[in-house]
Amino acid sequence: MFQIGENIIYPMHGAGIIKAVEEKEILGEKQQCYIIKMSVGNMQITIPMDKILSSSIRPVTDIIELKHILHIFQHGESDEILPWRQRYKVNTDKVKTGKILECAEVVRDLMRMKEEKALNTSEKEMLNNTHQFLISELGLIKGITENQIKSFC
């Protein structure tokens, strides 16, 4: 499915690169595994090939999709105001999907809220982490300009 050297996105962790495919023994069974070096947090992840689909790992978004996401980020409507616990759950669920559009919406909405009032500690952390994941992917998209990346900052 993925090739060594290919950039990927792992939900809740951000961008990474497939460094190797190795045989590992897991629960007494030998399995082919992807070795992924994550760009955020200097961490390495090992995932069995047969678990790759259920992990929601995906290729990096292309420039065409990014233009659509940029438009929604800049001009899209924020979700209606929910109590913070419900909002946190909705945002966590969006980030867990691993979809760049969902992450961009979380960053956009939390940045807009931050302009109006201080975020609580959990939402500050979510904003920082999700923003970092988003920027880590943007840096890998072929054809993106520095100005486009700055529009997400």
N, CA, C and O atoms as a GROMACS GRO file, in nm:
protein
  612
    1MET      N    1   0.083  -0.119   0.000
    1MET     CA    2   0.000   0.000   0.000
    1MET      C    3   0.088   0.126   0.000
    1MET      O    4   0.075   0.209  -0.090
    2PHE      N    5   0.175   0.141   0.099
    2PHE     CA    6   0.267   0.254   0.104
    2PHE      C    7   0.407   0.203   0.071
    2PHE      O    8   0.438   0.086   0.089
    3GLN      N    9   0.490   0.294   0.022
    3GLN     CA   10   0.628   0.260  -0.016
    3GLN      C   11   0.726   0.326   0.080
    3GLN      O   12   0.696   0.430   0.140
    4ILE      N   13   0.843   0.266   0.095
    4ILE     CA   14   0.948   0.326   0.176
    4ILE      C   15   0.980   0.464   0.117
    4ILE      O   16   0.994   0.480  -0.004
    5GLY      N   17   0.991   0.562   0.206
    5GLY     CA   18   1.019   0.699   0.164
    5GLY      C   19   0.894   0.783   0.142
    5GLY      O   20   0.903   0.904   0.122
    6GLU      N   21   0.777   0.720   0.145
    6GLU     CA   22   0.652   0.792   0.122
    6GLU      C   23   0.610   0.868   0.248
    6GLU      O   24   0.620   0.815   0.359
    7ASN      N   25   0.563   0.991   0.229
    7ASN     CA   26   0.509   1.071   0.339
    7ASN      C   27   0.365   1.029   0.364
    7ASN      O   28   0.289   1.005   0.271
    8ILE      N   29   0.329   1.021   0.492
    8ILE     CA   30   0.193   0.982   0.531
    8ILE      C   31   0.144   1.074   0.642
    8ILE      O   32   0.220   1.152   0.700
    9ILE      N   33   0.015   1.063   0.670
    9ILE     CA   34  -0.046   1.135   0.782
    9ILE      C   35  -0.111   1.031   0.873
    9ILE      O   36  -0.189   0.947   0.829
   10TYR      N   37  -0.076   1.038   1.001
   10TYR     CA   38  -0.131   0.948   1.102
   10TYR      C   39  -0.217   1.031   1.196
   10TYR      O   40  -0.165   1.119   1.265
   11PRO      N   41  -0.349   1.006   1.199
   11PRO     CA   42  -0.438   1.085   1.285
   11PRO      C   43  -0.388   1.094   1.429
   11PRO      O   44  -0.340   0.995   1.485
   12MET      N   45  -0.399   1.210   1.486
   12MET     CA   46  -0.360   1.243   1.623
   12MET      C   47  -0.208   1.248   1.641
   12MET      O   48  -0.160   1.277   1.751
   13HIS      N   49  -0.131   1.221   1.536
   13HIS     CA   50   0.015   1.226   1.545
   13HIS      C   51   0.077   1.318   1.442
   13HIS      O   52   0.185   1.371   1.465
   14GLY      N   53   0.011   1.340   1.328
   14GLY     CA   54   0.062   1.429   1.226
   14GLY      C   55   0.135   1.358   1.114
   14GLY      O   56   0.107   1.242   1.083
   15ALA      N   57   0.228   1.430   1.053
   15ALA     CA   58   0.300   1.380   0.936
   15ALA      C   59   0.413   1.287   0.978
   15ALA      O   60   0.473   1.302   1.084
   16GLY      N   61   0.441   1.192   0.889
   16GLY     CA   62   0.551   1.100   0.910
   16GLY      C   63   0.600   1.048   0.776
   16GLY      O   64   0.544   1.080   0.671
   17ILE      N   65   0.704   0.968   0.782
   17ILE     CA   66   0.760   0.908   0.661
   17ILE      C   67   0.781   0.759   0.685
   17ILE      O   68   0.828   0.718   0.792
   18ILE      N   69   0.747   0.679   0.585
   18ILE     CA   70   0.770   0.534   0.593
   18ILE      C   71   0.921   0.513   0.580
   18ILE      O   72   0.978   0.537   0.474
   19LYS      N   73   0.984   0.468   0.687
   19LYS     CA   74   1.129   0.449   0.687
   19LYS      C   75   1.169   0.309   0.643
   19LYS      O   76   1.273   0.290   0.581
   20ALA      N   77   1.084   0.210   0.676
   20ALA     CA   78   1.121   0.072   0.644
   20ALA      C   79   0.998  -0.017   0.653
   20ALA      O   80   0.896   0.020   0.709
   21VAL      N   81   1.013  -0.137   0.597
   21VAL     CA   82   0.916  -0.244   0.616
   21VAL      C   83   0.998  -0.358   0.675
   21VAL      O   84   1.094  -0.405   0.614
   22GLU      N   85   0.960  -0.401   0.794
   22GLU     CA   86   1.035  -0.505   0.864
   22GLU      C   87   0.943  -0.615   0.911
   22GLU      O   88   0.823  -0.593   0.933
   23GLU      N   89   0.999  -0.733   0.927
   23GLU     CA   90   0.924  -0.843   0.984
   23GLU      C   91   0.942  -0.838   1.136
   23GLU      O   92   1.055  -0.835   1.185
   24LYS      N   93   0.832  -0.837   1.208
   24LYS     CA   94   0.833  -0.831   1.354
   24LYS      C   95   0.749  -0.946   1.408
   24LYS      O   96   0.655  -0.992   1.344
   25GLU      N   97   0.785  -0.990   1.527
   25GLU     CA   98   0.703  -1.091   1.592
   25GLU      C   99   0.610  -1.020   1.688
   25GLU      O  100   0.652  -0.952   1.781
   26ILE      N  101   0.480  -1.039   1.664
   26ILE     CA  102   0.377  -0.977   1.746
   26ILE      C  103   0.284  -1.087   1.794
   26ILE      O  104   0.221  -1.156   1.714
   27LEU      N  105   0.276  -1.102   1.926
   27LEU     CA  106   0.193  -1.206   1.987
   27LEU      C  107   0.224  -1.345   1.929
   27LEU      O  108   0.135  -1.425   1.901
   28GLY      N  109   0.354  -1.370   1.911
   28GLY     CA  110   0.397  -1.501   1.863
   28GLY      C  111   0.384  -1.523   1.713
   28GLY      O  112   0.416  -1.631   1.664
   29GLU      N  113   0.337  -1.423   1.641
   29GLU     CA  114   0.320  -1.433   1.496
   29GLU      C  115   0.412  -1.336   1.426
   29GLU      O  116   0.426  -1.221   1.468
   30LYS      N  117   0.475  -1.380   1.319
   30LYS     CA  118   0.559  -1.291   1.239
   30LYS      C  119   0.469  -1.213   1.143
   30LYS      O  120   0.386  -1.270   1.073
   31GLN      N  121   0.489  -1.081   1.142
   31GLN     CA  122   0.408  -0.994   1.058
   31GLN      C  123   0.497  -0.890   0.991
   31GLN      O  124   0.598  -0.846   1.048
   32GLN      N  125   0.460  -0.850   0.871
   32GLN     CA  126   0.526  -0.740   0.803
   32GLN      C  127   0.472  -0.610   0.863
   32GLN      O  128   0.351  -0.591   0.876
   33CYS      N  129   0.563  -0.521   0.899
   33CYS     CA  130   0.523  -0.396   0.964
   33CYS      C  131   0.588  -0.276   0.896
   33CYS      O  132   0.701  -0.283   0.848
   34TYR      N  133   0.513  -0.166   0.894
   34TYR     CA  134   0.569  -0.038   0.852
   34TYR      C  135   0.638   0.025   0.972
   34TYR      O  136   0.585   0.023   1.083
   35ILE      N  137   0.756   0.080   0.950
   35ILE     CA  138   0.826   0.158   1.050
   35ILE      C  139   0.812   0.303   1.005
   35ILE      O  140   0.859   0.341   0.897
   36ILE      N  141   0.746   0.383   1.088
   36ILE     CA  142   0.713   0.521   1.051
   36ILE      C  143   0.783   0.617   1.146
   36ILE      O  144   0.770   0.607   1.268
   37LYS      N  145   0.858   0.711   1.089
   37LYS     CA  146   0.924   0.816   1.167
   37LYS      C  147   0.835   0.938   1.162
   37LYS      O  148   0.812   0.994   1.055
   38MET      N  149   0.784   0.978   1.277
   38MET     CA  150   0.694   1.092   1.285
   38MET      C  151   0.775   1.222   1.292
   38MET      O  152   0.879   1.226   1.357
   39SER      N  153   0.726   1.327   1.225
   39SER     CA  154   0.799   1.454   1.228
   39SER      C  155   0.771   1.533   1.355
   39SER      O  156   0.855   1.612   1.397
   40VAL      N  157   0.656   1.514   1.416
   40VAL     CA  158   0.623   1.583   1.540
   40VAL      C  159   0.654   1.490   1.656
   40VAL      O  160   0.611   1.374   1.657
   41GLY      N  161   0.728   1.538   1.753
   41GLY     CA  162   0.755   1.459   1.873
   41GLY      C  163   0.872   1.362   1.862
   41GLY      O  164   0.900   1.290   1.957
   42ASN      N  165   0.941   1.360   1.747
   42ASN     CA  166   1.057   1.274   1.731
   42ASN      C  167   1.029   1.130   1.776
   42ASN      O  168   1.105   1.073   1.854
   43MET      N  169   0.920   1.074   1.725
   43MET     CA  170   0.881   0.940   1.765
   43MET      C  171   0.879   0.847   1.645
   43MET      O  172   0.861   0.890   1.531
   44GLN      N  173   0.897   0.718   1.672
   44GLN     CA  174   0.891   0.615   1.569
   44GLN      C  175   0.778   0.520   1.604
   44GLN      O  176   0.763   0.479   1.719
   45ILE      N  177   0.697   0.486   1.503
   45ILE     CA  178   0.580   0.400   1.523
   45ILE      C  179   0.595   0.277   1.435
   45ILE      O  180   0.640   0.286   1.320
   46THR      N  181   0.557   0.162   1.489
   46THR     CA  182   0.556   0.037   1.413
   46THR      C  183   0.411  -0.008   1.400
   46THR      O  184   0.341  -0.022   1.501
   47ILE      N  185   0.365  -0.031   1.276
   47ILE     CA  186   0.227  -0.072   1.254
   47ILE      C  187   0.226  -0.192   1.160
   47ILE      O  188   0.283  -0.187   1.051
   48PRO      N  189   0.161  -0.302   1.202
   48PRO     CA  190   0.149  -0.417   1.111
   48PRO      C  191   0.074  -0.377   0.984
   48PRO      O  192  -0.021  -0.299   0.989
   49MET      N  193   0.118  -0.429   0.871
   49MET     CA  194   0.056  -0.395   0.742
   49MET      C  195  -0.094  -0.426   0.741
   49MET      O  196  -0.171  -0.352   0.680
   50ASP      N  197  -0.136  -0.533   0.807
   50ASP     CA  198  -0.278  -0.568   0.805
   50ASP      C  199  -0.363  -0.476   0.893
   50ASP      O  200  -0.486  -0.486   0.892
   51LYS      N  201  -0.300  -0.387   0.969
   51LYS     CA  202  -0.373  -0.292   1.054
   51LYS      C  203  -0.372  -0.151   0.996
   51LYS      O  204  -0.428  -0.058   1.054
   52ILE      N  205  -0.309  -0.135   0.882
   52ILE     CA  206  -0.290  -0.001   0.826
   52ILE      C  207  -0.423   0.066   0.791
   52ILE      O  208  -0.438   0.186   0.814
   53LEU      N  209  -0.518  -0.008   0.736
   53LEU     CA  210  -0.647   0.053   0.701
   53LEU      C  211  -0.725   0.096   0.824
   53LEU      O  212  -0.784   0.204   0.825
   54SER      N  213  -0.725   0.014   0.928
   54SER     CA  214  -0.801   0.048   1.049
   54SER      C  215  -0.734   0.160   1.128
   54SER      O  216  -0.796   0.219   1.216
   55SER      N  217  -0.607   0.190   1.098
   55SER     CA  218  -0.536   0.297   1.169
   55SER      C  219  -0.568   0.435   1.111
   55SER      O  220  -0.532   0.536   1.171
   56SER      N  221  -0.635   0.440   0.996
   56SER     CA  222  -0.670   0.565   0.927
   56SER      C  223  -0.550   0.641   0.874
   56SER      O  224  -0.561   0.760   0.843
   57ILE      N  225  -0.436   0.575   0.863
   57ILE     CA  226  -0.320   0.640   0.801
   57ILE      C  227  -0.355   0.666   0.655
   57ILE      O  228  -0.416   0.582   0.588
   58ARG      N  229  -0.315   0.784   0.606
   58ARG     CA  230  -0.349   0.822   0.469
   58ARG      C  231  -0.233   0.895   0.405
   58ARG      O  232  -0.142   0.941   0.473
   59PRO      N  233  -0.237   0.904   0.271
   59PRO     CA  234  -0.133   0.983   0.202
   59PRO      C  235  -0.151   1.132   0.231
   59PRO      O  236  -0.257   1.174   0.278
   60VAL      N  237  -0.049   1.209   0.204
   60VAL     CA  238  -0.054   1.354   0.220
   60VAL      C  239  -0.153   1.412   0.118
   60VAL      O  240  -0.160   1.364   0.005
   61THR      N  241  -0.227   1.512   0.159
   61THR     CA  242  -0.324   1.580   0.073
   61THR      C  243  -0.253   1.646  -0.045
   61THR      O  244  -0.137   1.688  -0.034
   62ASP      N  245  -0.323   1.656  -0.157
   62ASP     CA  246  -0.262   1.722  -0.273
   62ASP      C  247  -0.302   1.870  -0.277
   62ASP      O  248  -0.389   1.914  -0.202
   63ILE      N  249  -0.237   1.945  -0.365
   63ILE     CA  250  -0.254   2.090  -0.374
   63ILE      C  251  -0.397   2.128  -0.414
   63ILE      O  252  -0.448   2.231  -0.370
   64ILE      N  253  -0.463   2.047  -0.495
   64ILE     CA  254  -0.600   2.076  -0.538
   64ILE      C  255  -0.695   2.073  -0.418
   64ILE      O  256  -0.777   2.163  -0.400
   65GLU      N  257  -0.684   1.970  -0.336
   65GLU     CA  258  -0.766   1.959  -0.215
   65GLU      C  259  -0.731   2.072  -0.118
   65GLU      O  260  -0.818   2.126  -0.050
   66LEU      N  261  -0.604   2.106  -0.111
   66LEU     CA  262  -0.561   2.211  -0.020
   66LEU      C  263  -0.628   2.344  -0.053
   66LEU      O  264  -0.667   2.418   0.038
   67LYS      N  265  -0.643   2.376  -0.180
   67LYS     CA  266  -0.708   2.502  -0.218
   67LYS      C  267  -0.852   2.507  -0.167
   67LYS      O  268  -0.898   2.612  -0.122
   68HIS      N  269  -0.922   2.394  -0.174
   68HIS     CA  270  -1.058   2.386  -0.121
   68HIS      C  271  -1.056   2.406   0.031
   68HIS      O  272  -1.140   2.478   0.085
   69ILE      N  273  -0.963   2.342   0.097
   69ILE     CA  274  -0.951   2.351   0.243
   69ILE      C  275  -0.916   2.493   0.285
   69ILE      O  276  -0.970   2.544   0.383
   70LEU      N  277  -0.827   2.558   0.211
   70LEU     CA  278  -0.790   2.696   0.239
   70LEU      C  279  -0.912   2.788   0.232
   70LEU      O  280  -0.929   2.876   0.317
   71HIS      N  281  -0.995   2.766   0.131
   71HIS     CA  282  -1.116   2.848   0.117
   71HIS      C  283  -1.208   2.829   0.238
   71HIS      O  284  -1.259   2.926   0.294
   72ILE      N  285  -1.228   2.705   0.278
   72ILE     CA  286  -1.316   2.677   0.393
   72ILE      C  287  -1.254   2.733   0.521
   72ILE      O  288  -1.325   2.786   0.607
   73PHE      N  289  -1.123   2.722   0.533
   73PHE     CA  290  -1.054   2.773   0.652
   73PHE      C  291  -1.074   2.923   0.665
   73PHE      O  292  -1.101   2.974   0.774
   74GLN      N  293  -1.063   2.994   0.554
   74GLN     CA  294  -1.072   3.140   0.558
   74GLN      C  295  -1.214   3.192   0.558
   74GLN      O  296  -1.242   3.295   0.619
   75HIS      N  297  -1.306   3.122   0.490
   75HIS     CA  298  -1.440   3.176   0.471
   75HIS      C  299  -1.552   3.092   0.530
   75HIS      O  300  -1.668   3.135   0.533
   76GLY      N  301  -1.520   2.973   0.578
   76GLY     CA  302  -1.623   2.884   0.631
   76GLY      C  303  -1.682   2.935   0.761
   76GLY      O  304  -1.620   3.011   0.836
   77GLU      N  305  -1.803   2.891   0.786
   77GLU     CA  306  -1.872   2.927   0.909
   77GLU      C  307  -1.828   2.835   1.022
   77GLU      O  308  -1.812   2.714   1.003
   78SER      N  309  -1.810   2.893   1.139
   78SER     CA  310  -1.778   2.812   1.257
   78SER      C  311  -1.905   2.743   1.305
   78SER      O  312  -2.016   2.792   1.284
   79ASP      N  313  -1.885   2.629   1.370
   79ASP     CA  314  -1.998   2.558   1.429
   79ASP      C  315  -2.064   2.646   1.534
   79ASP      O  316  -2.000   2.733   1.593
   80GLU      N  317  -2.192   2.621   1.556
   80GLU     CA  318  -2.260   2.700   1.658
   80GLU      C  319  -2.197   2.671   1.794
   80GLU      O  320  -2.140   2.564   1.816
   81ILE      N  321  -2.208   2.766   1.882
   81ILE     CA  322  -2.144   2.757   2.012
   81ILE      C  323  -2.212   2.648   2.096
   81ILE      O  324  -2.333   2.650   2.119
   82LEU      N  325  -2.130   2.556   2.141
   82LEU     CA  326  -2.175   2.447   2.228
   82LEU      C  327  -2.109   2.466   2.364
   82LEU      O  328  -2.007   2.534   2.374
   83PRO      N  329  -2.166   2.405   2.468
   83PRO     CA  330  -2.093   2.404   2.595
   83PRO      C  331  -1.955   2.340   2.573
   83PRO      O  332  -1.941   2.252   2.487
   84TRP      N  333  -1.854   2.383   2.647
   84TRP     CA  334  -1.717   2.344   2.616
   84TRP      C  335  -1.697   2.193   2.617
   84TRP      O  336  -1.619   2.143   2.536
   85ARG      N  337  -1.764   2.118   2.704
   85ARG     CA  338  -1.745   1.972   2.706
   85ARG      C  339  -1.795   1.908   2.577
   85ARG      O  340  -1.728   1.820   2.522
   86GLN      N  341  -1.909   1.951   2.528
   86GLN     CA  342  -1.961   1.898   2.402
   86GLN      C  343  -1.872   1.941   2.285
   86GLN      O  344  -1.842   1.861   2.196
   87ARG      N  345  -1.830   2.066   2.287
   87ARG     CA  346  -1.742   2.118   2.182
   87ARG      C  347  -1.610   2.041   2.180
   87ARG      O  348  -1.559   2.008   2.073
   88TYR      N  349  -1.555   2.011   2.298
   88TYR     CA  350  -1.430   1.936   2.307
   88TYR      C  351  -1.447   1.796   2.248
   88TYR      O  352  -1.360   1.748   2.176
   89LYS      N  353  -1.559   1.731   2.278
   89LYS     CA  354  -1.586   1.596   2.225
   89LYS      C  355  -1.599   1.602   2.072
   89LYS      O  356  -1.540   1.520   2.002
   90VAL      N  357  -1.676   1.697   2.021
   90VAL     CA  358  -1.693   1.711   1.876
   90VAL      C  359  -1.558   1.736   1.810
   90VAL      O  360  -1.526   1.673   1.709
   91ASN      N  361  -1.478   1.826   1.866
   91ASN     CA  362  -1.347   1.856   1.809
   91ASN      C  363  -1.253   1.736   1.817
   91ASN      O  364  -1.178   1.711   1.722
   92THR      N  365  -1.254   1.664   1.927
   92THR     CA  366  -1.171   1.544   1.940
   92THR      C  367  -1.209   1.441   1.835
   92THR      O  368  -1.121   1.380   1.773
   93ASP      N  369  -1.337   1.421   1.814
   93ASP     CA  370  -1.383   1.327   1.712
   93ASP      C  371  -1.337   1.369   1.573
   93ASP      O  372  -1.300   1.284   1.491
   94LYS      N  373  -1.340   1.499   1.545
   94LYS     CA  374  -1.293   1.550   1.415
   94LYS      C  375  -1.144   1.521   1.396
   94LYS      O  376  -1.103   1.476   1.289
   95VAL      N  377  -1.065   1.548   1.498
   95VAL     CA  378  -0.920   1.527   1.488
   95VAL      C  379  -0.890   1.378   1.470
   95VAL      O  380  -0.799   1.342   1.394
   96LYS      N  381  -0.963   1.292   1.538
   96LYS     CA  382  -0.940   1.148   1.528
   96LYS      C  383  -0.965   1.093   1.388
   96LYS      O  384  -0.910   0.988   1.352
   97THR      N  385  -1.046   1.161   1.308
   97THR     CA  386  -1.071   1.113   1.172
   97THR      C  387  -0.944   1.117   1.088
   97THR      O  388  -0.927   1.039   0.995
   98GLY      N  389  -0.855   1.210   1.122
   98GLY     CA  390  -0.731   1.225   1.045
   98GLY      C  391  -0.749   1.303   0.916
   98GLY      O  392  -0.653   1.321   0.842
   99LYS      N  393  -0.869   1.349   0.889
   99LYS     CA  394  -0.895   1.424   0.766
   99LYS      C  395  -0.848   1.567   0.784
   99LYS      O  396  -0.878   1.632   0.884
  100ILE      N  397  -0.774   1.616   0.685
  100ILE     CA  398  -0.717   1.749   0.695
  100ILE      C  399  -0.826   1.856   0.704
  100ILE      O  400  -0.809   1.956   0.776
  101LEU      N  401  -0.937   1.838   0.635
  101LEU     CA  402  -1.046   1.935   0.641
  101LEU      C  403  -1.102   1.945   0.783
  101LEU      O  404  -1.127   2.055   0.833
  102GLU      N  405  -1.122   1.830   0.848
  102GLU     CA  406  -1.176   1.829   0.985
  102GLU      C  407  -1.078   1.900   1.080
  102GLU      O  408  -1.119   1.977   1.166
  103CYS      N  409  -0.948   1.872   1.065
  103CYS     CA  410  -0.847   1.936   1.150
  103CYS      C  411  -0.843   2.086   1.126
  103CYS      O  412  -0.831   2.164   1.220
  104ALA      N  413  -0.853   2.126   1.000
  104ALA     CA  414  -0.852   2.269   0.967
  104ALA      C  415  -0.973   2.339   1.030
  104ALA      O  416  -0.962   2.453   1.076
  105GLU      N  417  -1.088   2.272   1.030
  105GLU     CA  418  -1.207   2.330   1.093
  105GLU      C  419  -1.187   2.348   1.243
  105GLU      O  420  -1.228   2.450   1.300
  106VAL      N  421  -1.126   2.250   1.308
  106VAL     CA  422  -1.100   2.261   1.453
  106VAL      C  423  -1.008   2.379   1.480
  106VAL      O  424  -1.034   2.459   1.570
  107VAL      N  425  -0.900   2.389   1.404
  107VAL     CA  426  -0.805   2.500   1.423
  107VAL      C  427  -0.875   2.633   1.399
  107VAL      O  428  -0.861   2.725   1.479
  108ARG      N  429  -0.950   2.642   1.290
  108ARG     CA  430  -1.021   2.767   1.257
  108ARG      C  431  -1.116   2.807   1.370
  108ARG      O  432  -1.113   2.922   1.416
  109ASP      N  433  -1.199   2.713   1.414
  109ASP     CA  434  -1.299   2.746   1.515
  109ASP      C  435  -1.235   2.784   1.648
  109ASP      O  436  -1.280   2.878   1.714
  110LEU      N  437  -1.131   2.711   1.689
  110LEU     CA  438  -1.065   2.743   1.816
  110LEU      C  439  -0.988   2.875   1.807
  110LEU      O  440  -0.982   2.950   1.904
  111MET      N  441  -0.930   2.904   1.690
  111MET     CA  442  -0.860   3.033   1.674
  111MET      C  443  -0.960   3.149   1.682
  111MET      O  444  -0.932   3.253   1.741
  112ARG      N  445  -1.076   3.129   1.621
  112ARG     CA  446  -1.178   3.235   1.626
  112ARG      C  447  -1.227   3.254   1.770
  112ARG      O  448  -1.247   3.367   1.815
  113MET      N  449  -1.247   3.144   1.841
  113MET     CA  450  -1.291   3.155   1.981
  113MET      C  451  -1.186   3.225   2.066
  113MET      O  452  -1.219   3.306   2.152
  114LYS      N  453  -1.060   3.192   2.041
  114LYS     CA  454  -0.950   3.250   2.117
  114LYS      C  455  -0.945   3.401   2.102
  114LYS      O  456  -0.906   3.471   2.195
  115GLU      N  457  -0.986   3.452   1.985
  115GLU     CA  458  -0.990   3.597   1.963
  115GLU      C  459  -1.097   3.664   2.048
  115GLU      O  460  -1.082   3.780   2.087
  116GLU      N  461  -1.204   3.590   2.077
  116GLU     CA  462  -1.315   3.647   2.154
  116GLU      C  463  -1.297   3.632   2.304
  116GLU      O  464  -1.335   3.722   2.380
  117LYS      N  465  -1.239   3.519   2.347
  117LYS     CA  466  -1.220   3.493   2.491
  117LYS      C  467  -1.110   3.390   2.509
  117LYS      O  468  -1.074   3.319   2.415
  118ALA      N  469  -1.059   3.382   2.628
  118ALA     CA  470  -0.952   3.287   2.657
  118ALA      C  471  -1.006   3.144   2.650
  118ALA      O  472  -1.116   3.116   2.698
  119LEU      N  473  -0.928   3.055   2.590
  119LEU     CA  474  -0.965   2.914   2.585
  119LEU      C  475  -0.926   2.848   2.717
  119LEU      O  476  -0.832   2.891   2.783
  120ASN      N  477  -1.000   2.743   2.755
  120ASN     CA  478  -0.959   2.668   2.873
  120ASN      C  479  -0.835   2.586   2.838
  120ASN      O  480  -0.797   2.576   2.721
  121THR      N  481  -0.773   2.527   2.937
  121THR     CA  482  -0.646   2.455   2.918
  121THR      C  483  -0.658   2.342   2.817
  121THR      O  484  -0.569   2.324   2.734
  122SER      N  485  -0.766   2.266   2.823
  122SER     CA  486  -0.784   2.153   2.731
  122SER      C  487  -0.796   2.201   2.586
  122SER      O  488  -0.738   2.141   2.495
  123GLU      N  489  -0.870   2.308   2.566
  123GLU     CA  490  -0.887   2.359   2.430
  123GLU      C  491  -0.759   2.427   2.379
  123GLU      O  492  -0.730   2.421   2.260
  124LYS      N  493  -0.683   2.491   2.467
  124LYS     CA  494  -0.554   2.547   2.427
  124LYS      C  495  -0.462   2.436   2.377
  124LYS      O  496  -0.397   2.449   2.273
  125GLU      N  497  -0.458   2.327   2.452
  125GLU     CA  498  -0.373   2.213   2.414
  125GLU      C  499  -0.420   2.153   2.282
  125GLU      O  500  -0.339   2.119   2.196
  126MET      N  501  -0.553   2.139   2.267
  126MET     CA  502  -0.607   2.084   2.142
  126MET      C  503  -0.571   2.176   2.025
  126MET      O  504  -0.531   2.127   1.919
  127LEU      N  505  -0.585   2.306   2.042
  127LEU     CA  506  -0.551   2.400   1.936
  127LEU      C  507  -0.404   2.388   1.900
  127LEU      O  508  -0.370   2.379   1.782
  128ASN      N  509  -0.316   2.387   1.999
  128ASN     CA  510  -0.172   2.378   1.972
  128ASN      C  511  -0.137   2.248   1.900
  128ASN      O  512  -0.064   2.251   1.801
  129ASN      N  513  -0.187   2.136   1.948
  129ASN     CA  514  -0.156   2.006   1.888
  129ASN      C  515  -0.211   1.994   1.746
  129ASN      O  516  -0.140   1.953   1.654
  130THR      N  517  -0.337   2.031   1.728
  130THR     CA  518  -0.401   2.019   1.597
  130THR      C  519  -0.335   2.114   1.497
  130THR      O  520  -0.315   2.078   1.381
  131HIS      N  521  -0.302   2.233   1.542
  131HIS     CA  522  -0.233   2.330   1.457
  131HIS      C  523  -0.097   2.274   1.413
  131HIS      O  524  -0.059   2.286   1.297
  132GLN      N  525  -0.026   2.212   1.507
  132GLN     CA  526   0.105   2.154   1.476
  132GLN      C  527   0.091   2.038   1.376
  132GLN      O  528   0.172   2.026   1.284
  133PHE      N  529  -0.013   1.953   1.392
  133PHE     CA  530  -0.037   1.843   1.298
  133PHE      C  531  -0.067   1.899   1.159
  133PHE      O  532  -0.017   1.848   1.058
  134LEU      N  533  -0.150   2.003   1.154
  134LEU     CA  534  -0.188   2.064   1.028
  134LEU      C  535  -0.067   2.123   0.957
  134LEU      O  536  -0.048   2.100   0.837
  135ILE      N  537   0.014   2.198   1.028
  135ILE     CA  538   0.134   2.259   0.970
  135ILE      C  539   0.232   2.150   0.924
  135ILE      O  540   0.299   2.166   0.822
  136SER      N  541   0.241   2.040   1.000
  136SER     CA  542   0.333   1.932   0.960
  136SER      C  543   0.292   1.872   0.826
  136SER      O  544   0.378   1.834   0.746
  137GLU      N  545   0.161   1.864   0.800
  137GLU     CA  546   0.116   1.814   0.670
  137GLU      C  547   0.136   1.918   0.560
  137GLU      O  548   0.179   1.884   0.450
  138LEU      N  549   0.105   2.042   0.590
  138LEU     CA  550   0.117   2.146   0.488
  138LEU      C  551   0.259   2.154   0.434
  138LEU      O  552   0.279   2.178   0.314
  139GLY      N  553   0.357   2.134   0.520
  139GLY     CA  554   0.496   2.139   0.478
  139GLY      C  555   0.534   2.030   0.379
  139GLY      O  556   0.637   2.040   0.313
  140LEU      N  557   0.451   1.925   0.369
  140LEU     CA  558   0.481   1.813   0.280
  140LEU      C  559   0.407   1.818   0.147
  140LEU      O  560   0.437   1.741   0.057
  141ILE      N  561   0.310   1.908   0.134
  141ILE     CA  562   0.229   1.913   0.014
  141ILE      C  563   0.308   1.977  -0.100
  141ILE      O  564   0.360   2.088  -0.086
  142LYS      N  565   0.317   1.905  -0.210
  142LYS     CA  566   0.390   1.956  -0.326
  142LYS      C  567   0.313   2.072  -0.389
  142LYS      O  568   0.193   2.061  -0.414
  143GLY      N  569   0.384   2.182  -0.414
  143GLY     CA  570   0.323   2.295  -0.481
  143GLY      C  571   0.267   2.400  -0.388
  143GLY      O  572   0.217   2.503  -0.434
  144ILE      N  573   0.274   2.379  -0.257
  144ILE     CA  574   0.221   2.478  -0.163
  144ILE      C  575   0.322   2.592  -0.148
  144ILE      O  576   0.443   2.570  -0.148
  145THR      N  577   0.271   2.711  -0.135
  145THR     CA  578   0.358   2.827  -0.117
  145THR      C  579   0.369   2.860   0.031
  145THR      O  580   0.286   2.819   0.112
  146GLU      N  581   0.473   2.935   0.064
  146GLU     CA  582   0.492   2.976   0.202
  146GLU      C  583   0.376   3.063   0.249
  146GLU      O  584   0.336   3.055   0.366
  147ASN      N  585   0.321   3.146   0.160
  147ASN     CA  586   0.207   3.231   0.196
  147ASN      C  587   0.084   3.148   0.230
  147ASN      O  588   0.009   3.183   0.321
  148GLN      N  589   0.063   3.037   0.158
  148GLN     CA  590  -0.051   2.950   0.187
  148GLN      C  591  -0.034   2.887   0.327
  148GLN      O  592  -0.130   2.876   0.403
  149ILE      N  593   0.087   2.846   0.358
  149ILE     CA  594   0.112   2.789   0.491
  149ILE      C  595   0.088   2.894   0.597
  149ILE      O  596   0.028   2.865   0.701
  150LYS      N  597   0.134   3.017   0.573
  150LYS     CA  598   0.118   3.125   0.671
  150LYS      C  599  -0.029   3.158   0.694
  150LYS      O  600  -0.064   3.207   0.802
  151SER      N  601  -0.116   3.132   0.598
  151SER     CA  602  -0.258   3.162   0.616
  151SER      C  603  -0.321   3.072   0.721
  151SER      O  604  -0.427   3.104   0.775
  152PHE      N  605  -0.256   2.959   0.752
  152PHE     CA  606  -0.304   2.869   0.857
  152PHE      C  607  -0.244   2.903   0.993
  152PHE      O  608  -0.277   2.840   1.093
  153CYS      N  609  -0.155   3.002   0.997
  153CYS     CA  610  -0.088   3.034   1.123
  153CYS      C  611  -0.161   3.138   1.204
  153CYS      O  612  -0.116   3.174   1.313
   0.00000   0.00000   0.00000
